[in-house]
Tab-separated table of C-alpha atoms in Angstrom:
chain	number	residue	atom	x	y	z
H	1	MET	CA	98.498	-124.898	-57.705
H	2	HIS	CA	101.090	-124.204	-58.658
H	3	SER	CA	100.330	-120.469	-60.053
H	4	SER	CA	98.037	-119.352	-57.110
H	5	LEU	CA	98.621	-116.879	-54.358
H	6	LEU	CA	98.547	-119.093	-52.108
H	7	LEU	CA	101.704	-121.339	-53.121
H	8	LEU	CA	103.493	-117.932	-54.349
H	9	THR	CA	103.087	-116.555	-50.768
H	10	LEU	CA	103.440	-119.101	-49.355
H	11	GLU	CA	107.026	-119.671	-50.730
H	12	LYS	CA	108.289	-116.861	-49.932
H	13	LEU	CA	107.935	-117.369	-46.512
H	14	THR	CA	111.865	-117.814	-44.297
H	15	LYS	CA	111.790	-120.633	-42.476
H	16	ARG	CA	111.005	-118.444	-38.860
H	17	ASP	CA	108.004	-117.620	-40.813
H	18	TRP	CA	106.942	-120.961	-41.885
H	19	ARG	CA	107.877	-122.047	-37.466
H	20	GLN	CA	105.600	-119.499	-36.137
H	21	LEU	CA	102.586	-119.138	-39.308
H	22	TYR	CA	102.472	-123.746	-37.616
H	23	LYS	CA	101.350	-121.458	-34.575
H	24	TRP	CA	99.153	-118.573	-35.930
H	25	VAL	CA	97.169	-121.258	-38.239
H	26	HIS	CA	96.954	-123.827	-35.305
H	27	SER	CA	95.625	-121.809	-32.765
H	28	ASP	CA	92.094	-121.286	-31.858
H	29	ILE	CA	91.669	-116.751	-31.662
H	30	VAL	CA	92.693	-117.063	-35.491
H	31	HIS	CA	90.370	-119.322	-36.512
H	32	GLN	CA	88.607	-123.021	-35.731
H	33	ARG	CA	88.194	-125.167	-38.407
H	34	ASP	CA	90.828	-128.190	-39.011
H	35	ASP	CA	90.269	-128.629	-42.746
H	36	VAL	CA	92.137	-125.372	-43.337
H	37	ARG	CA	95.106	-126.382	-40.467
H	38	ARG	CA	95.256	-130.135	-42.541
H	39	LEU	CA	95.335	-127.852	-45.837
H	40	PHE	CA	98.663	-125.933	-44.492
H	41	ASP	CA	100.209	-129.518	-43.208
H	42	TYR	CA	99.494	-131.109	-45.863
H	43	LEU	CA	100.763	-127.063	-47.979
H	44	SER	CA	104.031	-127.014	-45.929
H	45	GLU	CA	105.372	-130.466	-46.129
H	46	ALA	CA	105.112	-130.842	-49.541
H	47	LEU	CA	107.130	-127.503	-50.109
H	48	ARG	CA	109.626	-128.476	-47.461
H	49	HIS	CA	109.701	-132.018	-50.157
H	50	PRO	CA	108.780	-130.710	-53.658
H	51	ALA	CA	107.492	-132.940	-56.010
H	52	LYS	CA	104.698	-131.847	-58.673
H	53	GLU	CA	102.216	-134.259	-58.288
H	54	SER	CA	102.371	-133.605	-54.490
H	55	LEU	CA	100.698	-129.750	-55.608
H	56	GLU	CA	98.011	-131.764	-58.156
H	57	ARG	CA	94.780	-130.602	-57.238
H	58	HIS	CA	93.360	-133.998	-56.735
H	59	ARG	CA	96.219	-135.165	-54.655
H	60	VAL	CA	95.792	-132.050	-52.643
H	61	PHE	CA	91.961	-133.004	-51.949
H	62	GLU	CA	92.843	-136.183	-51.265
H	63	ALA	CA	95.028	-135.599	-48.154
H	64	ILE	CA	92.437	-133.551	-46.701
H	65	PHE	CA	89.198	-135.165	-47.859
H	66	PRO	CA	90.570	-138.939	-47.449
H	67	GLY	CA	87.629	-141.010	-49.560
H	68	GLN	CA	85.466	-138.015	-50.637
H	69	PRO	CA	85.029	-137.312	-54.325
H	70	PHE	CA	86.873	-134.340	-55.224
H	71	ASP	CA	85.213	-130.645	-54.963
H	72	ASP	CA	87.517	-127.752	-56.209
H	73	ASP	CA	84.584	-125.232	-54.913
H	74	LEU	CA	85.219	-126.350	-51.884
H	75	LEU	CA	89.256	-126.555	-52.452
H	76	ARG	CA	88.929	-123.325	-53.792
H	77	LEU	CA	87.468	-121.796	-50.403
H	78	LEU	CA	89.675	-123.847	-48.336
H	79	MET	CA	92.672	-122.113	-50.530
H	80	HIS	CA	91.137	-118.123	-50.420
H	81	PHE	CA	90.169	-118.951	-46.662
H	82	LEU	CA	93.795	-119.876	-45.871
H	83	LEU	CA	95.609	-117.172	-47.697
H	84	ASN	CA	93.783	-114.458	-45.780
H	85	ILE	CA	94.807	-116.061	-42.745
H	86	VAL	CA	98.931	-116.319	-43.634
H	87	LYS	CA	98.213	-112.090	-44.729
H	88	GLN	CA	97.148	-111.359	-41.284
H	89	TYR	CA	99.950	-113.191	-40.192
H	90	LEU	CA	102.218	-111.546	-41.976
H	91	ALA	CA	100.884	-107.896	-41.389
H	92	TYR	CA	100.799	-108.919	-37.621
H	93	ASP	CA	104.213	-110.171	-38.093
H	94	ASP	CA	105.005	-106.617	-39.268
H	95	TRP	CA	103.188	-104.876	-36.910
H	96	SER	CA	104.767	-106.885	-34.171
H	97	GLY	CA	108.377	-106.121	-34.713
H	98	ASP	CA	107.541	-101.746	-34.600
H	99	THR	CA	107.880	-101.525	-30.779
H	100	ALA	CA	106.979	-97.815	-30.513
H	101	GLU	CA	103.898	-98.663	-32.073
H	102	VAL	CA	102.738	-101.065	-30.302
H	103	ASN	CA	103.262	-98.879	-27.374
H	104	TRP	CA	101.398	-96.459	-28.720
H	105	ARG	CA	97.821	-98.618	-30.183
H	106	GLN	CA	98.033	-100.258	-26.803
H	107	CYS	CA	97.533	-97.092	-24.945
H	108	ARG	CA	94.439	-96.284	-27.262
H	109	ALA	CA	92.920	-99.771	-26.457
H	110	LEU	CA	93.162	-99.164	-22.713
H	111	ARG	CA	92.351	-95.756	-23.525
H	112	ARG	CA	88.978	-96.433	-25.179
H	113	ARG	CA	88.308	-98.964	-22.241
H	114	GLU	CA	88.084	-96.640	-19.882
H	115	ALA	CA	91.308	-98.938	-17.954
H	116	ASP	CA	92.829	-95.310	-16.192
H	117	LYS	CA	95.098	-96.842	-13.899
H	118	LEU	CA	97.082	-99.229	-16.354
H	119	PHE	CA	96.370	-96.330	-19.228
H	120	GLU	CA	98.730	-94.182	-17.140
H	121	LYS	CA	101.577	-96.499	-16.600
H	122	GLU	CA	101.953	-98.042	-20.184
H	123	TRP	CA	102.319	-94.279	-21.784
H	124	GLU	CA	104.614	-93.326	-19.623
H	125	GLN	CA	106.001	-96.009	-20.266
H	126	ALA	CA	105.967	-95.880	-23.970
H	127	THR	CA	106.986	-92.279	-23.721
H	128	GLN	CA	109.850	-93.651	-21.712
H	129	ALA	CA	110.785	-96.400	-24.492
H	130	LEU	CA	110.004	-93.599	-26.716
H	131	GLN	CA	112.772	-91.297	-25.837
H	132	GLN	CA	115.246	-93.742	-24.635
H	133	GLN	CA	115.059	-95.539	-28.601
H	134	PRO	CA	117.668	-94.581	-30.710
H	135	PHE	CA	116.509	-93.220	-33.573
H	136	ARG	CA	115.471	-89.823	-34.572
H	137	ASN	CA	113.459	-90.170	-37.905
H	138	GLY	CA	109.870	-89.329	-39.432
H	139	ASP	CA	108.728	-91.931	-37.486
H	140	TYR	CA	110.170	-91.124	-33.974
H	141	HIS	CA	108.035	-87.309	-33.945
H	142	ARG	CA	104.616	-89.699	-35.626
H	143	HIS	CA	105.032	-91.564	-32.598
H	144	TRP	CA	105.349	-89.173	-30.152
H	145	TYR	CA	101.972	-87.317	-32.287
H	146	HIS	CA	100.227	-90.249	-31.790
H	147	LEU	CA	101.286	-90.370	-27.884
H	148	HIS	CA	100.539	-86.671	-26.792
H	149	PHE	CA	97.173	-87.381	-29.123
H	150	GLU	CA	96.114	-89.999	-26.744
H	151	ARG	CA	97.071	-87.994	-23.842
H	152	TYR	CA	95.315	-85.405	-25.141
H	153	GLU	CA	91.694	-87.242	-25.175
H	154	TYR	CA	92.315	-89.108	-21.568
H	155	ASP	CA	92.871	-85.732	-20.252
H	156	HIS	CA	90.355	-84.012	-21.924
H	157	ARG	CA	87.582	-87.309	-21.055
H	158	GLN	CA	89.126	-87.087	-17.142
H	159	ARG	CA	88.826	-82.907	-16.805
H	160	ARG	CA	86.526	-82.566	-19.788
H	161	SER	CA	87.190	-78.709	-19.760
H	162	GLY	CA	90.469	-76.278	-18.136
H	163	PRO	CA	93.341	-75.840	-20.613
H	164	MET	CA	95.325	-78.179	-22.431
H	165	ASN	CA	99.114	-78.124	-23.308
H	166	LEU	CA	98.508	-78.972	-26.771
H	167	GLN	CA	101.311	-77.866	-27.990
H	168	GLY	CA	103.693	-80.597	-28.532
H	169	MET	CA	101.105	-82.458	-30.316
H	170	LEU	CA	101.020	-80.024	-33.049
H	171	ASP	CA	104.725	-79.916	-33.263
H	172	GLU	CA	105.721	-82.782	-33.331
H	173	LEU	CA	102.355	-83.799	-36.339
H	174	THR	CA	104.197	-81.065	-37.676
H	175	HIS	CA	108.344	-82.584	-37.411
H	176	SER	CA	106.209	-86.175	-38.880
H	177	TYR	CA	104.211	-84.472	-41.883
H	178	VAL	CA	107.153	-82.397	-42.857
H	179	ALA	CA	110.278	-84.670	-42.443
H	180	ASP	CA	108.382	-87.370	-44.806
H	181	LEU	CA	107.143	-84.695	-46.537
H	182	LEU	CA	110.583	-83.485	-48.165
H	183	ARG	CA	112.139	-87.192	-47.908
H	184	HIS	CA	109.455	-88.299	-50.518
H	185	CYS	CA	109.967	-84.493	-52.477
H	186	CYS	CA	113.379	-86.488	-53.044
H	187	THR	CA	112.607	-89.734	-54.019
H	188	ILE	CA	110.378	-87.636	-56.616
H	189	LEU	CA	112.848	-85.964	-57.800
H	190	THR	CA	115.363	-89.471	-58.351
H	191	TYR	CA	112.964	-90.286	-60.640
H	192	GLN	CA	112.428	-87.014	-62.326
H	193	SER	CA	115.811	-86.793	-63.190
H	194	VAL	CA	115.484	-90.063	-65.356
H	195	ASN	CA	111.591	-89.966	-66.422
H	196	PRO	CA	110.593	-86.444	-65.878
H	197	GLN	CA	107.123	-87.073	-65.000
H	198	PRO	CA	105.509	-83.821	-64.060
H	199	TYR	CA	104.496	-83.900	-60.363
H	200	ASN	CA	102.377	-81.534	-57.629
H	201	PHE	CA	104.212	-80.601	-54.561
H	202	ALA	CA	101.249	-79.340	-52.382
H	203	LEU	CA	102.514	-77.325	-49.574
H	204	LEU	CA	106.237	-78.001	-49.897
H	205	GLU	CA	106.873	-74.282	-51.181
H	206	ALA	CA	105.198	-73.731	-47.311
H	207	ALA	CA	107.037	-76.053	-45.674
H	208	LEU	CA	110.560	-74.529	-47.075
H	209	ALA	CA	109.537	-71.009	-46.487
H	210	GLN	CA	109.073	-72.548	-42.680
H	211	ILE	CA	112.570	-74.099	-42.479
H	212	GLU	CA	114.557	-71.418	-44.392
H	213	GLN	CA	112.633	-68.768	-42.188
H	214	PRO	CA	116.105	-66.794	-40.165
H	215	GLY	CA	116.340	-68.961	-36.684
H	216	TYR	CA	114.125	-71.520	-37.290
H	217	GLN	CA	115.820	-74.496	-35.505
H	218	PRO	CA	114.486	-77.517	-37.688
H	219	THR	CA	114.905	-81.409	-35.883
H	220	PRO	CA	117.830	-83.551	-37.621
H	221	VAL	CA	115.333	-85.060	-39.718
H	222	ILE	CA	114.767	-82.453	-41.604
H	223	ALA	CA	117.568	-80.871	-41.396
H	224	VAL	CA	119.021	-83.887	-43.390
H	225	TYR	CA	116.023	-83.832	-46.442
H	226	HIS	CA	115.558	-80.132	-46.485
H	227	CYS	CA	119.517	-79.916	-46.953
H	228	ALA	CA	119.425	-83.722	-49.741
H	229	TYR	CA	115.650	-81.830	-51.569
H	230	ARG	CA	118.095	-78.127	-52.583
H	231	ALA	CA	120.867	-80.078	-53.358
H	232	LEU	CA	119.086	-82.492	-55.983
H	233	GLN	CA	116.404	-78.970	-56.814
H	234	SER	CA	119.765	-77.331	-57.812
H	235	PRO	CA	122.710	-79.787	-58.456
H	236	GLU	CA	124.885	-76.535	-59.641
H	237	ASP	CA	124.952	-75.149	-56.051
H	238	ASP	CA	127.538	-77.015	-54.308
H	239	ASN	CA	126.971	-75.595	-50.583
H	240	TRP	CA	123.526	-77.787	-50.484
H	241	PHE	CA	125.399	-81.265	-51.635
H	242	LEU	CA	128.384	-80.147	-49.002
H	243	GLN	CA	125.793	-79.717	-45.551
H	244	PHE	CA	123.953	-82.435	-46.672
H	245	GLY	CA	127.140	-84.926	-47.252
H	246	THR	CA	127.804	-82.903	-43.279
H	247	LEU	CA	125.029	-83.857	-41.988
H	248	ILE	CA	124.342	-86.815	-42.648
H	249	THR	CA	127.919	-87.831	-41.720
H	250	GLN	CA	126.901	-86.440	-38.217
H	251	HIS	CA	123.508	-87.908	-37.979
H	252	TRP	CA	123.929	-91.075	-39.225
H	253	GLN	CA	122.927	-92.784	-36.271
H	254	LEU	CA	119.205	-91.187	-35.736
H	255	PHE	CA	118.645	-93.091	-38.354
H	256	PRO	CA	117.564	-96.799	-38.994
H	257	ALA	CA	119.681	-98.756	-41.431
H	258	HIS	CA	117.309	-98.763	-44.148
H	259	GLU	CA	116.509	-95.163	-44.032
H	260	ILE	CA	120.646	-94.079	-43.233
H	261	ARG	CA	121.274	-96.449	-46.399
H	262	ASP	CA	119.103	-94.864	-49.367
H	263	LEU	CA	120.648	-91.064	-47.724
H	264	TYR	CA	123.922	-92.485	-48.175
H	265	LEU	CA	123.027	-93.994	-51.853
H	266	LEU	CA	121.843	-90.261	-53.133
H	267	ALA	CA	124.322	-88.767	-51.678
H	268	ILE	CA	126.414	-91.116	-53.855
H	269	ASN	CA	123.877	-91.053	-56.846
H	270	TYR	CA	124.524	-86.902	-56.391
H	271	CYS	CA	128.529	-87.245	-56.771
H	272	ILE	CA	127.364	-89.986	-60.511
H	273	ARG	CA	124.942	-87.373	-61.806
H	274	ARG	CA	127.815	-84.506	-61.322
H	275	LEU	CA	130.529	-87.274	-63.062
H	276	ASN	CA	128.528	-87.997	-65.674
H	277	ARG	CA	128.596	-84.319	-66.861
H	278	GLY	CA	132.301	-83.928	-66.749
H	279	GLU	CA	132.647	-82.592	-63.544
H	280	ARG	CA	135.697	-85.596	-62.291
H	281	ARG	CA	136.162	-83.615	-59.403
H	282	PHE	CA	132.924	-85.657	-57.958
H	283	ILE	CA	134.844	-88.960	-57.937
H	284	ALA	CA	135.924	-88.129	-54.686
H	285	GLU	CA	133.219	-87.143	-53.283
H	286	ALA	CA	131.516	-90.562	-54.228
H	287	PHE	CA	134.605	-92.073	-52.946
H	288	ALA	CA	134.739	-90.298	-49.709
H	289	LEU	CA	131.220	-91.269	-49.409
H	290	TYR	CA	131.799	-95.395	-49.662
H	291	ARG	CA	134.567	-94.911	-47.773
H	292	ASP	CA	132.392	-93.415	-44.769
H	293	ALA	CA	129.061	-95.905	-45.476
H	294	LEU	CA	131.472	-99.065	-45.010
H	295	GLU	CA	133.196	-98.146	-42.056
H	296	LYS	CA	129.801	-97.220	-41.040
H	297	GLU	CA	128.685	-101.001	-42.385
H	298	VAL	CA	125.292	-98.689	-43.659
H	299	LEU	CA	125.667	-100.331	-47.290
H	300	LEU	CA	124.730	-104.165	-45.498
H	301	GLU	CA	121.937	-105.366	-45.744
H	302	ASP	CA	121.728	-108.533	-43.212
H	303	GLY	CA	125.369	-108.724	-43.064
H	304	LEU	CA	125.857	-108.638	-47.631
H	305	LEU	CA	127.084	-105.532	-49.281
H	306	SER	CA	125.264	-106.234	-53.358
H	307	LYS	CA	127.921	-106.848	-56.284
H	308	PHE	CA	126.538	-104.432	-57.617
H	309	THR	CA	127.813	-101.836	-54.596
H	310	TYR	CA	131.277	-103.979	-54.396
H	311	ASN	CA	131.943	-102.610	-58.540
H	312	ASN	CA	130.474	-99.186	-57.880
H	313	ILE	CA	133.609	-98.809	-55.416
H	314	LEU	CA	136.549	-100.559	-57.020
H	315	MET	CA	135.385	-98.602	-60.309
H	316	LEU	CA	135.600	-95.172	-57.847
H	317	ALA	CA	138.972	-96.384	-56.525
H	318	ILE	CA	140.712	-97.269	-59.577
H	319	ALA	CA	139.575	-93.638	-60.609
H	320	GLN	CA	141.673	-92.364	-57.655
H	321	GLU	CA	144.294	-94.553	-58.641
H	322	ASP	CA	144.441	-96.242	-54.726
H	323	TRP	CA	145.591	-99.194	-55.554
H	324	ASP	CA	146.668	-100.255	-52.724
H	325	TRP	CA	143.096	-99.576	-51.036
H	326	ALA	CA	141.376	-101.125	-54.019
H	327	ASP	CA	143.019	-104.776	-53.442
H	328	ARG	CA	142.250	-105.096	-49.270
H	329	PHE	CA	139.309	-103.755	-50.259
H	330	LEU	CA	138.457	-106.895	-52.424
H	331	ASP	CA	139.721	-109.312	-50.067
H	332	ASP	CA	138.437	-107.677	-47.036
H	333	TYR	CA	134.624	-107.707	-48.607
H	334	LYS	CA	134.583	-110.309	-50.409
H	335	GLN	CA	133.189	-112.679	-47.187
H	336	ARG	CA	130.066	-109.595	-47.623
H	337	LEU	CA	129.439	-110.809	-50.497
H	338	PRO	CA	126.491	-113.405	-51.157
H	339	ALA	CA	127.256	-116.529	-51.060
H	340	ARG	CA	125.865	-117.730	-53.940
H	341	GLU	CA	128.004	-115.219	-56.094
H	342	ARG	CA	130.612	-114.713	-54.358
H	343	GLU	CA	132.592	-116.358	-55.801
H	344	ASN	CA	132.177	-115.373	-59.339
H	345	ALA	CA	131.755	-111.692	-58.218
H	346	TYR	CA	135.260	-111.372	-57.027
H	347	ARG	CA	137.203	-113.453	-59.977
H	348	TYR	CA	135.162	-110.636	-62.169
H	349	ASN	CA	135.799	-107.916	-59.916
H	350	ARG	CA	139.545	-109.168	-59.405
H	351	ALA	CA	139.849	-109.451	-63.270
H	352	VAL	CA	138.609	-105.514	-63.870
H	353	TYR	CA	141.198	-104.601	-60.957
H	354	PHE	CA	144.229	-106.666	-63.065
H	355	PHE	CA	143.164	-105.003	-66.326
H	356	ARG	CA	143.226	-101.736	-65.451
H	357	ARG	CA	147.146	-102.083	-63.674
H	358	PRO	CA	147.729	-103.059	-66.463
H	359	ASP	CA	148.261	-106.547	-65.963
H	360	TYR	CA	146.353	-108.432	-68.974
H	361	THR	CA	147.445	-111.779	-68.226
H	362	LYS	CA	145.848	-112.232	-64.748
H	363	ALA	CA	143.015	-110.593	-66.199
H	364	MET	CA	142.179	-113.013	-68.710
H	365	GLU	CA	143.410	-115.507	-66.395
H	366	LEU	CA	140.172	-114.732	-64.238
H	367	LEU	CA	137.868	-113.893	-66.831
H	368	MET	CA	137.993	-117.182	-68.522
H	369	HIS	CA	136.661	-118.343	-65.425
H	370	VAL	CA	133.913	-116.012	-64.811
H	371	GLU	CA	130.678	-117.624	-65.767
H	372	PHE	CA	128.205	-114.867	-67.744
H	373	ARG	CA	124.733	-115.979	-65.623
H	374	ASP	CA	124.747	-111.538	-65.437
H	375	LEU	CA	124.160	-109.582	-68.824
H	376	LEU	CA	126.822	-107.232	-67.929
H	377	TYR	CA	129.355	-108.846	-66.602
H	378	ASN	CA	129.029	-111.088	-69.735
H	379	LEU	CA	129.312	-107.836	-71.864
H	380	ASN	CA	132.229	-106.113	-69.428
H	381	ALA	CA	133.989	-108.877	-69.871
H	382	ARG	CA	133.789	-109.816	-73.209
H	383	SER	CA	134.724	-106.463	-73.685
H	384	MET	CA	137.533	-106.232	-71.462
H	385	LEU	CA	138.805	-109.722	-73.621
H	386	LEU	CA	138.561	-107.473	-76.557
H	387	ARG	CA	140.903	-105.429	-75.283
H	388	ILE	CA	143.348	-107.003	-74.224
H	389	TYR	CA	143.512	-109.273	-76.987
H	390	TYR	CA	143.737	-106.452	-78.678
H	391	GLU	CA	146.570	-104.171	-76.822
H	392	LEU	CA	148.362	-107.957	-76.931
H	393	GLY	CA	148.493	-108.051	-80.460
H	394	GLU	CA	146.630	-111.352	-80.427
H	395	TYR	CA	145.092	-110.889	-83.129
H	396	MET	CA	143.723	-114.458	-83.826
H	397	ALA	CA	142.557	-114.906	-80.692
H	398	LEU	CA	141.407	-111.667	-81.346
H	399	GLU	CA	138.941	-112.759	-84.830
H	400	SER	CA	137.937	-115.546	-83.172
H	401	HIS	CA	136.647	-113.654	-80.342
H	402	LEU	CA	134.738	-111.427	-82.474
H	403	ASP	CA	132.738	-113.893	-83.851
H	404	SER	CA	132.220	-115.455	-80.874
H	405	PHE	CA	130.724	-111.710	-79.729
H	406	ARG	CA	129.066	-111.513	-82.687
H	407	ASN	CA	127.069	-114.604	-82.148
H	408	PHE	CA	126.100	-113.345	-78.571
H	409	LEU	CA	124.655	-110.049	-79.679
H	410	ARG	CA	122.694	-111.540	-82.843
H	411	ARG	CA	121.086	-114.008	-80.191
H	412	ARG	CA	120.821	-113.055	-76.732
H	413	ALA	CA	117.580	-111.518	-75.578
H	414	GLY	CA	116.835	-108.686	-73.454
H	415	LEU	CA	119.868	-106.361	-74.780
H	416	GLY	CA	118.212	-103.778	-75.425
H	417	TYR	CA	120.188	-100.079	-76.354
H	418	HIS	CA	123.686	-102.606	-75.316
H	419	ARG	CA	123.102	-104.027	-78.351
H	420	GLU	CA	124.024	-101.272	-80.747
H	421	ASN	CA	126.715	-99.905	-78.496
H	422	TYR	CA	128.499	-103.656	-78.577
H	423	ALA	CA	128.029	-104.020	-82.203
H	424	ASN	CA	129.013	-100.868	-82.983
H	425	LEU	CA	132.339	-101.884	-80.592
H	426	LEU	CA	132.997	-105.029	-82.767
H	427	LYS	CA	131.968	-103.262	-86.002
H	428	MET	CA	135.001	-100.627	-85.456
H	429	VAL	CA	137.676	-103.042	-84.560
H	430	GLN	CA	136.911	-105.347	-87.225
H	431	LYS	CA	138.186	-101.917	-89.396
H	432	MET	CA	140.714	-101.190	-87.378
H	433	LEU	CA	142.221	-105.078	-88.208
H	434	ARG	CA	141.534	-104.307	-91.829
H	435	SER	CA	142.633	-101.136	-91.904
H	436	ASP	CA	146.674	-99.788	-92.757
H	437	LEU	CA	146.865	-97.617	-89.364
H	438	ARG	CA	150.019	-96.506	-90.439
H	439	LYS	CA	148.036	-94.083	-93.243
H	440	PRO	CA	147.447	-91.089	-91.253
H	441	ASN	CA	144.496	-90.555	-93.674
H	442	VAL	CA	142.893	-94.425	-92.669
H	443	ARG	CA	143.510	-93.313	-88.453
H	444	ALA	CA	142.282	-89.696	-89.043
H	445	ALA	CA	138.598	-91.252	-91.070
H	446	LEU	CA	138.744	-94.462	-88.094
H	447	LEU	CA	138.908	-91.642	-85.407
H	448	GLU	CA	136.459	-89.931	-86.727
H	449	GLU	CA	133.752	-92.332	-87.252
H	450	ALA	CA	134.419	-93.848	-83.797
H	451	SER	CA	133.796	-90.182	-82.483
H	452	GLN	CA	130.205	-89.273	-83.927
H	453	MET	CA	128.734	-92.501	-83.976
H	454	ARG	CA	126.194	-92.197	-81.987
H	455	ALA	CA	125.588	-95.011	-79.757
H	456	LEU	CA	129.285	-96.814	-79.422
H	457	ALA	CA	130.652	-98.995	-76.214
H	458	GLU	CA	134.534	-98.293	-75.150
H	459	ARG	CA	134.081	-94.804	-77.048
H	460	GLU	CA	137.214	-93.087	-75.198
H	461	TRP	CA	139.439	-96.614	-75.492
H	462	LEU	CA	139.035	-96.602	-79.004
H	463	ILE	CA	139.438	-92.643	-79.601
H	464	ASN	CA	142.765	-93.215	-77.574
H	465	VAL	CA	143.890	-96.228	-79.361
H	466	LEU	CA	143.619	-93.902	-83.247
H	467	ARG	CA	144.434	-90.612	-82.181
H	468	PRO	CA	147.888	-90.100	-82.887
H	469	SER	CA	151.052	-90.762	-80.824
H	470	GLY	CA	151.933	-87.385	-79.189
H	471	ASP	CA	148.270	-85.478	-79.615
């Protein structure tokens, strides 16, 4: 049973889900099978106090049907029923969390049943609630379209003939479609930057032509995604990116948390791509976006900052040489890191901070206490230790570290292209240790090798070490 879809799904539920699902499973409105309820109760208890034997199929069947001979077909049927009930609950829970969605569907249900008086009241309340909520994204326009449509259907049945004002319905449908079209096209352009798969952007050119007509007044969501799309499509044109950055800082409160977070990350990733092309002025742009997003708390998910974002922000602060801000940031946002990896992520990033200052003694002390569960932490920490030992002239420690690093690369699975990059780093450092770098021709040969090597971690550091003094 351990690998069944039912158990795999139940294991993903939160404590709140379990409380609500208990009521759902035990409701006669949902179903009337007591054997399914007994299966749910048994599994909920077994998963709270896991023991391998408690989830064996014979044990589960015996708990539901004590004294009856084992019937695997019946157990499979009950598991199928329960899984469907769980899926229904998850769908209902997701749907009921969207107030605007619930409101317009209530209007539709009342209209279809010709409950006219209640429909009128519900429609007025739904429109007021939609207008009063803060967001103005594509979903907002889609909900308005649905409400306009329900009003049209209701009025059409009431009047049968006569003039109808359908422009509002048409406008909201257009706003919703164009906003979603541009949003998804931004996603596609982002993926195409790493995987150049062709796509058919049907109707996009017509939408862009309409938006870019003189005098056209786009809604905020269309303006934001229009500039985002053009910035991604024409990365060499800074004006589109600057407009995009201005718009998201102006209109950020009009988007729900997950969407404005994605917009900030889209802008930041644009800067990173420009940085990767050698345009270092985008360090300041990316850093400013991160700081603005931190102040508005739009990068947090459930109140937490991912360890990757924590590290990215630190690296940009270091690139800006804003050491005081970086120092405060590490401490101020430590408690925002996920609890399970908080101390480890903090020690690693604090070590990076001291390493870059440079304060090698403090960096080395912290690195000794970093747990290497994460592959990139592992590689970066080992690389930092390698550089520290070399810079401090600790050559015996460096030789030992090279052996350990080499064994790690040989034994660790899943390294991909990192294996070649770091293997070549170890090869270059080993050559440097065995060469007389006082001889200009030896140093020049190693410098040329480091410059031309196809895959090489820490290339910039090696070149700086090997470059003759004064160059």
